Coordinates of N, CA and C and ligand atoms in Angstrom, one line a residue:
M1 N -16.7 -3.1 4.0 CA -15.5 -2.3 4.4 C -14.3 -3.4 4.5
L2 N -13.3 -3.1 3.7 CA -12.2 -3.8 3.6 C -11.3 -3.6 4.9
A3 N -10.9 -4.6 5.7 CA -10.2 -4.4 7.2 C -8.8 -4.3 6.7
L4 N -8.2 -3.3 7.0 CA -6.8 -3.1 6.6 C -5.9 -3.4 7.9
G5 N -4.7 -4.0 7.7 CA -3.6 -4.0 8.7 C -2.4 -3.3 8.2
V6 N -1.8 -2.3 8.8 CA -0.8 -1.4 8.2 C 0.6 -1.7 8.8
L7 N 1.6 -2.0 8.2 CA 3.0 -2.2 8.8 C 3.8 -1.1 8.5
A8 N 4.4 -0.3 9.5 CA 5.2 0.8 9.3 C 6.4 0.8 10.2
S9 N 7.3 1.4 9.7 CA 8.6 1.4 10.6 C 8.9 2.7 11.1
G10 N 8.3 3.9 10.5 CA 8.8 5.2 10.7 C 7.7 6.2 11.0
R11 N 7.8 7.3 10.2 CA 6.9 8.5 10.4 C 5.7 8.2 10.2
G12 N 5.2 7.4 9.3 CA 3.9 6.9 9.1 C 2.9 7.9 8.2
S13 N 3.6 8.6 7.4 CA 2.8 9.6 6.5 C 1.9 8.9 5.5
N14 N 2.4 7.8 5.0 CA 1.5 7.0 4.2 C 0.3 6.4 4.7
L15 N 0.6 5.7 6.1 CA -0.4 5.5 7.0 C -1.5 6.6 7.2
Q16 N -1.0 7.8 7.5 CA -1.9 9.0 7.7 C -2.8 9.2 6.4
A17 N -2.2 9.1 5.2 CA -3.0 9.4 4.1 C -4.1 8.3 3.9
V18 N -3.7 7.2 4.2 CA -4.8 6.0 4.3 C -5.8 6.2 5.2
L19 N -5.5 6.4 6.5 CA -6.5 6.8 7.7 C -7.3 8.1 7.2
D20 N -6.8 9.0 6.6 CA -7.6 10.1 6.2 C -8.5 9.7 5.1
A21 N -8.0 8.9 4.1 CA -9.0 8.6 3.1 C -10.1 7.6 3.5
C22 N -9.7 6.8 4.5 CA -10.9 5.9 5.1 C -11.9 6.9 5.9
T23 N -11.3 7.8 6.7 CA -12.1 8.7 7.6 C -13.2 9.4 6.7
A24 N -12.4 10.0 5.6 CA -13.3 10.8 4.6 C -14.3 10.1 3.9
G25 N -14.2 8.7 3.9 CA -15.1 7.9 3.3 C -14.8 7.9 1.6
R26 N -13.6 8.2 1.4 CA -13.1 8.1 -0.1 C -12.9 6.8 -0.5
I27 N -12.6 5.9 0.4 CA -12.3 4.5 0.1 C -13.3 3.6 0.9
G28 N -13.5 2.3 0.4 CA -14.5 1.4 1.3 C -13.5 0.6 2.2
A29 N -12.7 1.1 2.9 CA -11.9 0.3 3.9 C -11.6 1.1 5.1
R30 N -11.2 0.4 6.1 CA -10.9 0.9 7.3 C -9.7 0.3 8.0
V31 N -8.8 1.0 8.7 CA -7.7 0.6 9.3 C -8.1 -0.1 10.7
V32 N -7.7 -1.4 10.8 CA -8.0 -2.1 12.0 C -6.9 -2.4 12.8
A33 N -5.7 -2.4 12.2 CA -4.6 -2.7 13.1 C -3.3 -1.8 12.5
V34 N -2.4 -1.6 13.3 CA -1.2 -1.0 12.8 C 0.0 -1.7 13.6
A35 N 0.9 -2.2 12.8 CA 2.1 -2.8 13.6 C 3.4 -2.2 13.2
S36 N 4.3 -2.2 14.0 CA 5.7 -2.0 13.7 C 6.7 -2.8 14.3
N37 N 7.9 -2.7 13.8 CA 8.9 -3.3 14.2 C 9.8 -2.4 15.2
R38 N 9.4 -1.3 15.2 CA 10.0 -0.2 16.2 C 8.9 0.5 17.0
A39 N 9.5 0.2 18.5 CA 8.4 0.8 19.4 C 8.4 2.4 19.3
D40 N 9.4 2.9 18.7 CA 9.3 4.5 18.6 C 8.8 5.1 17.3
A41 N 8.2 4.1 16.5 CA 7.7 4.5 15.3 C 6.6 5.7 15.4
L42 N 6.6 6.7 14.8 CA 5.5 7.6 14.7 C 4.2 7.2 14.4
A43 N 4.3 6.2 13.5 CA 3.1 5.5 13.0 C 2.3 5.0 14.1
L44 N 2.8 4.6 14.9 CA 2.1 3.9 16.3 C 1.4 5.0 16.8
D45 N 1.8 6.2 17.1 CA 1.2 7.2 17.7 C -0.1 7.7 16.7
R46 N 0.2 7.6 15.5 CA -0.9 8.0 14.4 C -2.1 7.1 14.7
A47 N -1.8 5.9 15.0 CA -2.8 4.8 15.0 C -3.5 5.1 16.4
V48 N -2.9 5.5 17.5 CA -3.5 5.7 18.8 C -4.4 6.8 18.5
C49 N -4.0 7.8 18.0 CA -4.8 9.1 17.8 C -6.2 8.6 17.0
H50 N -6.1 7.8 16.0 CA -7.3 7.4 15.3 C -8.1 6.1 16.0
D51 N -7.7 5.8 17.4 CA -8.3 4.8 18.1 C -8.2 3.3 17.2
V52 N -7.0 3.2 16.6 CA -6.7 1.9 15.9 C -5.9 1.2 16.8
S53 N -6.3 -0.3 16.9 CA -5.1 -1.2 17.7 C -3.8 -1.2 17.0
S54 N -2.8 -0.9 17.9 CA -1.5 -0.9 17.4 C -0.7 -1.6 18.4
K55 N 0.6 -2.2 17.9 CA 1.5 -2.8 18.5 C 2.9 -2.8 18.1
A56 N 3.9 -2.8 18.8 CA 5.3 -2.9 18.3 C 5.9 -4.4 18.5
F57 N 6.5 -4.8 17.4 CA 7.1 -6.1 17.5 C 8.7 -6.0 17.2
A58 N 9.3 -5.7 18.2 CA 10.9 -5.6 18.0 C 11.4 -6.8 17.8
R59 N 12.4 -6.7 16.8 CA 13.0 -8.0 16.4 C 13.5 -8.6 17.7
G60 N 14.2 -7.9 18.6 CA 15.1 -8.2 19.8 C 14.1 -9.1 20.9
A61 N 12.8 -9.0 20.6 CA 11.8 -9.5 21.7 C 11.5 -11.0 21.2
Y62 N 12.2 -11.6 20.1 CA 11.7 -12.8 19.6 C 12.8 -13.5 19.2
R63 N 12.8 -14.8 19.2 CA 14.0 -15.6 19.1 C 14.4 -15.7 17.6
S64 N 13.7 -15.4 16.8 CA 13.9 -15.5 15.3 C 13.0 -14.5 14.5
K65 N 13.5 -14.1 13.3 CA 12.6 -13.3 12.6 C 11.2 -14.0 12.2
S66 N 11.3 -15.3 12.2 CA 10.1 -16.0 12.0 C 9.1 -15.9 13.0
A67 N 9.7 -16.0 14.2 CA 8.8 -15.9 15.2 C 8.2 -14.4 15.5
Q68 N 9.1 -13.5 15.2 CA 8.7 -12.2 15.1 C 7.4 -11.9 14.2
E69 N 7.5 -12.4 13.0 CA 6.6 -12.4 11.9 C 5.4 -13.1 12.3
E70 N 5.6 -14.4 12.9 CA 4.4 -15.1 13.4 C 3.4 -14.4 14.3
A71 N 4.1 -13.5 15.2 CA 3.3 -12.8 16.2 C 2.6 -11.7 15.5
I72 N 3.2 -11.1 14.4 CA 2.4 -10.0 13.7 C 1.3 -10.6 13.1
V73 N 1.5 -11.8 12.4 CA 0.3 -12.6 11.9 C -0.8 -12.8 12.6
A74 N -0.5 -13.3 13.9 CA -1.4 -13.7 14.9 C -2.2 -12.2 15.3
F75 N -1.3 -11.1 15.7 CA -2.0 -9.9 15.7 C -3.0 -9.4 14.8
M76 N -2.5 -9.5 13.4 CA -3.3 -9.4 12.3 C -4.7 -10.0 12.3
R77 N -4.5 -11.4 12.5 CA -5.7 -12.2 12.5 C -6.8 -11.9 13.6
E78 N -6.2 -11.6 14.8 CA -7.0 -11.3 15.8 C -7.8 -10.1 15.6
Q79 N -7.3 -9.0 14.9 CA -8.0 -7.8 14.6 C -8.9 -7.9 13.1
G80 N -8.7 -9.1 12.7 CA -9.7 -9.5 11.5 C -9.1 -8.7 10.2
V81 N -7.8 -8.5 10.2 CA -7.2 -7.9 8.9 C -7.4 -8.8 7.8
E82 N -8.1 -8.2 6.6 CA -8.0 -9.0 5.3 C -7.0 -8.5 4.3
L83 N -6.4 -7.1 4.2 CA -5.3 -6.9 3.4 C -4.3 -6.2 4.2
V84 N -3.0 -6.7 4.0 CA -1.9 -6.0 4.8 C -1.3 -5.2 3.9
V85 N -1.0 -3.9 4.5 CA -0.5 -2.7 3.6 C 0.8 -2.3 4.2
L86 N 2.0 -2.5 3.5 CA 3.3 -2.1 4.0 C 3.4 -0.7 3.4
A87 N 3.6 0.2 4.4 CA 3.7 1.6 4.3 C 5.0 2.3 4.9
G88 N 6.1 2.0 4.4 CA 7.4 2.3 4.9 C 7.9 1.2 6.0
Y89 N 7.6 0.1 5.6 CA 8.1 -1.2 6.6 C 9.3 -1.6 6.1
V90 N 10.3 -1.5 6.9 CA 11.7 -1.8 6.5 C 12.1 -3.2 6.3
P91 N 11.6 -4.2 7.2 CA 12.1 -5.6 7.2 C 11.5 -6.2 5.9
I92 N 12.3 -7.1 5.4 CA 11.8 -7.9 4.3 C 11.0 -8.8 4.7
I93 N 9.9 -9.0 3.9 CA 8.7 -9.9 4.3 C 9.1 -11.4 4.1
G94 N 8.8 -12.3 5.0 CA 9.2 -13.6 5.1 C 8.1 -14.6 4.9
R95 N 8.2 -16.0 5.1 CA 7.3 -16.9 4.8 C 5.8 -16.6 5.7
P96 N 6.2 -16.4 7.2 CA 4.9 -16.4 7.8 C 3.9 -15.4 7.3
L97 N 4.2 -14.2 6.9 CA 3.2 -13.2 6.4 C 2.8 -13.6 5.0
L98 N 3.9 -14.0 4.1 CA 3.5 -14.4 2.8 C 2.6 -15.6 2.8
E99 N 2.7 -16.5 3.7 CA 1.7 -17.7 3.6 C 0.5 -17.2 4.3
A100 N 0.3 -16.6 5.3 CA -1.0 -16.2 5.8 C -1.7 -15.2 5.0
Y101 N -1.0 -14.3 4.4 CA -1.7 -13.2 3.5 C -1.5 -13.4 2.0
R102 N -1.3 -14.5 1.5 CA -0.8 -14.7 0.1 C -1.7 -13.9 -0.8
D103 N -1.1 -13.1 -1.7 CA -1.8 -12.2 -2.6 C -2.6 -11.1 -1.9
R104 N -2.3 -11.0 -0.6 CA -3.2 -10.0 0.1 C -2.3 -9.1 0.9
I105 N -1.1 -8.9 0.3 CA -0.1 -7.9 1.0 C 0.3 -6.9 -0.3
I106 N 0.2 -5.7 0.2 CA 0.7 -4.7 -1.0 C 1.7 -3.7 -0.3
N107 N 2.5 -3.1 -1.2 CA 3.6 -2.2 -0.7 C 3.7 -0.9 -1.6
V108 N 4.1 0.1 -0.9 CA 4.4 1.3 -1.7 C 5.8 1.5 -1.8
H109 N 6.4 1.7 -3.0 CA 7.8 1.9 -3.1 C 8.1 3.3 -3.8
P110 N 9.2 4.1 -3.4 CA 9.4 5.3 -3.9 C 10.3 5.4 -5.2
S111 N 9.9 4.6 -6.2 CA 10.4 4.7 -7.6 C 9.7 4.0 -8.5
L112 N 9.6 4.2 -9.9 CA 9.0 3.5 -10.9 C 9.5 2.2 -11.1
L113 N 9.2 1.1 -10.4 CA 9.7 -0.2 -10.5 C 9.5 -0.6 -12.0
P114 N 10.4 -1.5 -12.4 CA 11.5 -2.2 -11.6 C 12.8 -1.3 -11.7
A115 N 12.7 -0.1 -11.9 CA 13.9 0.8 -11.6 C 14.2 1.0 -10.1
F116 N 15.1 1.0 -9.6 CA 15.7 1.3 -8.3 C 14.8 0.6 -7.2
G117 N 14.6 -0.9 -7.5 CA 14.0 -1.6 -6.5 C 15.1 -2.2 -5.5
G118 N 14.7 -2.5 -4.3 CA 15.6 -3.5 -3.4 C 16.6 -2.5 -2.8
T119 N 16.0 -1.2 -2.5 CA 17.1 -0.4 -2.0 C 16.2 0.7 -1.0
L120 N 16.7 1.1 0.1 CA 16.0 2.0 1.1 C 16.3 3.4 0.5
H121 N 17.1 3.5 -0.6 CA 17.4 5.0 -1.0 C 17.1 5.1 -2.4
A122 N 15.8 4.7 -2.9 CA 15.4 4.8 -4.2 C 15.6 6.2 -4.8
Q123 N 15.3 7.3 -3.9 CA 15.1 8.5 -4.6 C 16.6 9.0 -4.9
A124 N 17.7 8.8 -4.0 CA 19.0 8.9 -4.2 C 19.5 8.3 -5.5
A125 N 19.1 7.1 -5.7 CA 19.6 6.2 -6.7 C 19.0 6.8 -8.1
A126 N 17.9 7.4 -8.0 CA 17.4 7.9 -9.3 C 18.0 9.2 -9.8
L127 N 18.4 9.9 -8.6 CA 19.0 11.2 -8.9 C 20.5 11.0 -9.4
T128 N 21.2 10.0 -8.8 CA 22.5 9.7 -9.2 C 22.5 9.0 -10.6
Y129 N 21.6 8.3 -11.0 CA 21.5 7.7 -12.1 C 21.1 8.8 -13.4
G130 N 20.5 9.8 -12.9 CA 20.2 10.8 -13.9 C 18.8 10.7 -14.7
V131 N 17.9 9.9 -14.0 CA 16.8 9.9 -14.8 C 15.8 11.1 -14.7
K132 N 15.0 11.3 -15.8 CA 14.3 12.6 -15.7 C 12.9 12.4 -15.1
V133 N 12.5 11.3 -15.1 CA 11.1 10.9 -14.4 C 11.3 9.9 -13.4
S134 N 10.6 10.2 -12.1 CA 10.7 9.0 -11.2 C 9.2 8.9 -10.7
G135 N 9.0 8.4 -9.5 CA 7.7 8.3 -9.0 C 7.5 7.2 -7.9
C136 N 6.3 6.7 -7.9 CA 6.1 5.7 -7.0 C 5.3 4.5 -7.6
T137 N 5.6 3.3 -6.9 CA 4.8 2.1 -7.4 C 4.1 1.5 -6.2
V138 N 2.7 1.2 -6.5 CA 1.9 0.3 -5.5 C 2.0 -1.1 -6.2
H139 N 2.4 -2.2 -5.3 CA 2.5 -3.5 -6.0 C 2.0 -4.4 -5.0
Y140 N 1.9 -5.7 -5.3 CA 1.7 -6.9 -4.5 C 3.1 -7.3 -4.1
V141 N 3.0 -7.8 -3.0 CA 4.3 -8.4 -2.3 C 4.4 -9.8 -2.6
T142 N 5.7 -10.2 -3.1 CA 5.9 -11.7 -3.2 C 7.4 -11.9 -2.7
E143 N 7.8 -13.1 -2.9 CA 9.1 -13.6 -2.4 C 10.1 -12.7 -2.8
D144 N 9.9 -12.2 -4.1 CA 11.0 -11.2 -4.7 C 10.8 -9.9 -4.4
V145 N 11.6 -9.3 -3.7 CA 11.7 -7.9 -3.1 C 11.4 -6.9 -4.3
D146 N 10.4 -6.2 -4.0 CA 10.0 -5.0 -4.9 C 9.7 -5.5 -6.4
A147 N 9.4 -6.8 -6.5 CA 9.1 -7.2 -7.9 C 7.8 -8.0 -8.2
G148 N 6.8 -7.7 -7.2 CA 5.6 -8.3 -7.4 C 4.7 -7.6 -8.3
P149 N 3.6 -8.0 -8.7 CA 2.8 -7.4 -9.9 C 2.3 -6.0 -9.5
I150 N 2.4 -5.2 -10.5 CA 2.2 -3.6 -10.1 C 0.8 -3.3 -10.4
I151 N 0.2 -2.7 -9.4 CA -1.2 -2.2 -9.5 C -1.4 -0.7 -9.9
L152 N -0.5 0.1 -9.4 CA -0.5 1.4 -9.9 C 0.8 2.1 -9.8
Q153 N 1.1 3.0 -10.8 CA 2.3 3.7 -10.9 C 1.9 5.5 -10.9
Q154 N 2.5 6.3 -10.3 CA 2.5 7.5 -10.5 C 3.9 8.2 -10.8
A155 N 3.9 8.9 -11.9 CA 5.2 9.6 -12.3 C 5.3 10.9 -11.7
V156 N 6.6 11.5 -11.4 CA 6.9 12.8 -11.1 C 8.1 13.2 -11.8
P157 N 8.1 14.5 -12.3 CA 9.4 14.7 -13.0 C 10.5 15.0 -11.8
V158 N 11.7 14.7 -12.5 CA 13.1 15.2 -11.6 C 13.4 16.5 -12.2
L159 N 13.5 17.4 -11.3 CA 13.7 18.9 -11.7 C 15.0 19.2 -11.5
E160 N 15.7 20.1 -12.4 CA 17.0 20.7 -12.3 C 17.1 21.1 -10.8
G161 N 18.2 20.9 -10.3 CA 18.4 21.4 -8.9 C 17.8 20.6 -7.8
D162 N 17.1 19.4 -8.1 CA 16.5 18.7 -7.2 C 17.7 18.0 -6.3
T163 N 17.3 18.0 -5.0 CA 18.2 17.2 -4.2 C 17.3 15.8 -3.7
E164 N 18.1 15.0 -2.9 CA 17.5 13.9 -2.4 C 16.2 14.2 -1.8
E165 N 16.2 15.3 -0.9 CA 15.1 15.7 -0.2 C 13.8 16.2 -1.0
T166 N 14.3 17.1 -1.8 CA 13.2 17.6 -2.8 C 12.5 16.6 -3.6
L167 N 13.2 15.8 -4.3 CA 12.7 14.6 -5.1 C 11.7 13.7 -4.1
A168 N 12.4 13.3 -3.0 CA 11.6 12.4 -2.0 C 10.3 13.0 -1.6
R169 N 10.4 14.4 -1.4 CA 9.0 15.3 -0.9 C 7.9 15.0 -2.1
R170 N 8.4 15.1 -3.5 CA 7.6 15.3 -4.5 C 7.0 13.7 -4.7
I171 N 7.8 12.7 -4.5 CA 7.3 11.5 -4.6 C 6.5 11.2 -3.5
L172 N 6.8 11.4 -2.5 CA 5.9 11.3 -1.2 C 4.5 11.7 -1.4
D173 N 4.5 12.9 -1.9 CA 3.0 13.6 -2.3 C 2.4 12.5 -3.2
A174 N 3.1 12.0 -4.2 CA 2.4 11.0 -5.1 C 2.0 9.8 -4.5
E175 N 2.8 9.3 -3.5 CA 2.6 7.9 -2.7 C 1.3 8.2 -1.9
H176 N 1.1 9.5 -1.4 CA 0.0 9.7 -0.6 C -1.3 9.6 -1.4
E177 N -1.1 9.8 -2.7 CA -2.4 9.6 -3.6 C -2.5 8.2 -4.1
A178 N -1.4 7.8 -4.4 CA -1.5 6.4 -5.1 C -2.0 5.2 -4.1
L179 N -1.4 5.3 -2.9 CA -1.5 4.3 -2.0 C -3.1 4.0 -1.7
P180 N -3.8 5.2 -1.1 CA -5.2 5.0 -0.9 C -5.9 4.8 -2.1
T181 N -5.5 5.3 -3.5 CA -6.2 5.0 -4.4 C -6.2 3.3 -4.8
A182 N -5.1 2.7 -4.7 CA -5.1 1.4 -5.0 C -5.8 0.5 -4.0
I183 N -5.6 1.0 -2.8 CA -6.5 0.3 -1.8 C -8.0 0.4 -2.1
G184 N -8.5 1.5 -2.4 CA -9.9 1.8 -2.9 C -10.2 0.8 -3.9
W185 N -9.4 0.7 -4.9 CA -9.7 -0.2 -6.2 C -9.8 -1.6 -5.6
I186 N -8.8 -2.0 -4.7 CA -9.0 -3.4 -4.2 C -10.3 -3.6 -3.4
A187 N -10.6 -2.6 -2.6 CA -11.7 -2.7 -1.8 C -13.2 -2.8 -2.6
A188 N -13.0 -2.2 -3.8 CA -14.2 -2.0 -4.7 C -14.1 -3.3 -5.5
G189 N -13.2 -4.2 -5.4 CA -13.2 -5.5 -6.1 C -12.9 -5.2 -7.6
R190 N -12.1 -4.2 -7.7 CA -12.0 -3.9 -9.4 C -10.5 -4.4 -9.7
V191 N -9.8 -5.0 -8.8 CA -8.3 -5.4 -9.2 C -8.3 -6.8 -9.4
V192 N -8.1 -7.2 -10.8 CA -8.0 -8.3 -11.1 C -6.5 -8.8 -11.5
R193 N -5.8 -9.9 -10.9 CA -4.6 -10.2 -11.2 C -4.6 -11.3 -12.1
E194 N -3.8 -11.2 -13.3 CA -3.6 -12.0 -14.3 C -2.0 -12.3 -14.6
G195 N -1.5 -13.3 -13.7 CA 0.0 -13.4 -13.6 C 0.6 -12.2 -13.1
R196 N 1.7 -11.8 -14.1 CA 2.3 -10.5 -13.6 C 1.4 -9.4 -14.0
R197 N 0.5 -9.6 -14.6 CA -0.3 -8.2 -15.1 C -1.6 -8.0 -14.2
V198 N -1.8 -7.0 -13.8 CA -2.9 -6.5 -13.0 C -3.9 -5.6 -13.9
R199 N -5.0 -6.0 -14.0 CA -6.1 -5.3 -14.7 C -7.0 -4.6 -13.6
I200 N -7.4 -3.2 -13.9 CA -8.3 -2.5 -13.1 C -9.5 -2.3 -13.9
Q201 N -10.7 -3.1 -13.3 CA -11.8 -3.1 -14.1 C -12.3 -1.6 -13.8
P202 N -13.2 -1.2 -14.7 CA -14.0 -0.1 -14.8 C -14.8 0.3 -13.5
E203 N -15.0 1.4 -13.2 CA -15.8 1.6 -12.1 C -17.3 1.6 -12.7
C204 N -18.4 1.0 -11.9 CA -19.6 0.9 -12.4 C -20.3 2.3 -12.2
V205 N -20.4 2.8 -13.5 CA -21.0 4.4 -13.3 C -22.6 4.5 -13.2
H206 N -23.1 3.3 -14.1 CA -24.6 3.5 -14.0 C -25.3 2.6 -12.9
K207 N -26.3 3.0 -12.2 CA -26.8 2.2 -11.3 C -27.8 1.1 -12.4
P208 N -27.8 0.0 -12.3 CA -28.7 -0.9 -13.2 C -29.9 -0.4 -13.2
D209 N -30.6 -0.2 -12.0 CA -32.2 0.0 -12.1 C -32.4 1.3 -13.0
V210 N -31.4 2.4 -13.1 CA -31.6 3.6 -13.8 C -31.6 3.3 -15.3
R211 N -30.6 2.4 -15.6 CA -30.4 2.0 -17.0 C -31.7 1.2 -17.5
I212 N -32.2 0.4 -16.7 CA -33.5 -0.3 -17.0 C -34.6 0.5 -17.1
Q213 N -34.8 1.7 -16.3 CA -35.7 2.5 -16.4 C -35.7 3.4 -17.7
E214 N -34.3 3.8 -18.2 CA -34.1 4.4 -19.3 C -34.6 3.6 -20.7
L215 N -34.2 2.3 -20.6 CA -34.6 1.4 -21.6 C -35.9 1.3 -21.9
V216 N -36.7 1.2 -20.8 CA -38.2 0.9 -20.7 C -38.7 2.4 -21.3
R217 N -38.0 3.6 -20.8 CA -38.9 4.9 -21.4 C -38.6 4.9 -22.9
N218 N -37.3 4.5 -23.4 CA -37.1 4.8 -24.7 C -37.5 3.8 -25.7
S219 N -38.2 2.6 -25.1 CA -38.5 1.6 -26.1 C -39.8 1.9 -26.7
P220 N -39.8 1.7 -28.1 CA -41.1 1.9 -28.8 C -42.4 1.4 -28.3
Ligands
LIG1 C1 8.0 6.1 1.7 O1 8.7 6.8 0.7 C2 7.7 4.7 1.4 O2 7.6 4.5 -0.2 C3 9.2 4.1 1.7 O3 9.3 4.6 2.9 C4 8.9 5.7 3.0 C5 7.9 5.8 4.2 O4 7.3 7.2 4.5 N1 9.0 2.5 1.5 P1 6.3 7.2 5.6 O5 6.9 6.5 6.9 O6 5.1 6.5 5.1 O7 6.1 8.8 5.9

């Protein structure tokens, strides 16, 4: 079971999707820690409901952003976190987390990157630009905001008459599928990074012993 630490700043619907996928046994992972930069984040309440360790790390309680992140890293390590998942976490990730969890931090962003990265209003930006297709991206987190290697993207149509709210809702539904799926792939060891490109290895569909039995049965 891959131990997940989720960082979230707000309502935590993506966290909920991950918790549900873990509880249902759909992915080989479990959420062991939830942290937020906001004490009033609904995500923290969701963690409590699932008996997951949770803690708020308000920026104002620390002398610097680095000190705040170091405290988050210490909490993640205490809880045995192996993969950090950003699920609506607003602060930009800095050195302490990047160094402690290099290549082990992923994020979900509400656009098809590299379009509309680096903004908290990606859905509005997509509407304003007039694209006909948008969606979400699950990607590794690097020093460059919203520019890390892409694991999975899911497209949704932009419909006539869409508002920021209706488009955001459609993209959010896609996020709720894509984020647990990507985590499941990582947990199953199917995600291979090759520079900027990420290869998803096929699922092993045959049990080796069954194949061997078949070979033996069919051999002359
Ligand atoms: C999602 O749209 C996510 O892509 C973005 O912030 C939103 C968080 O939603 N980074 P929630 O808190 O998971 O409901």
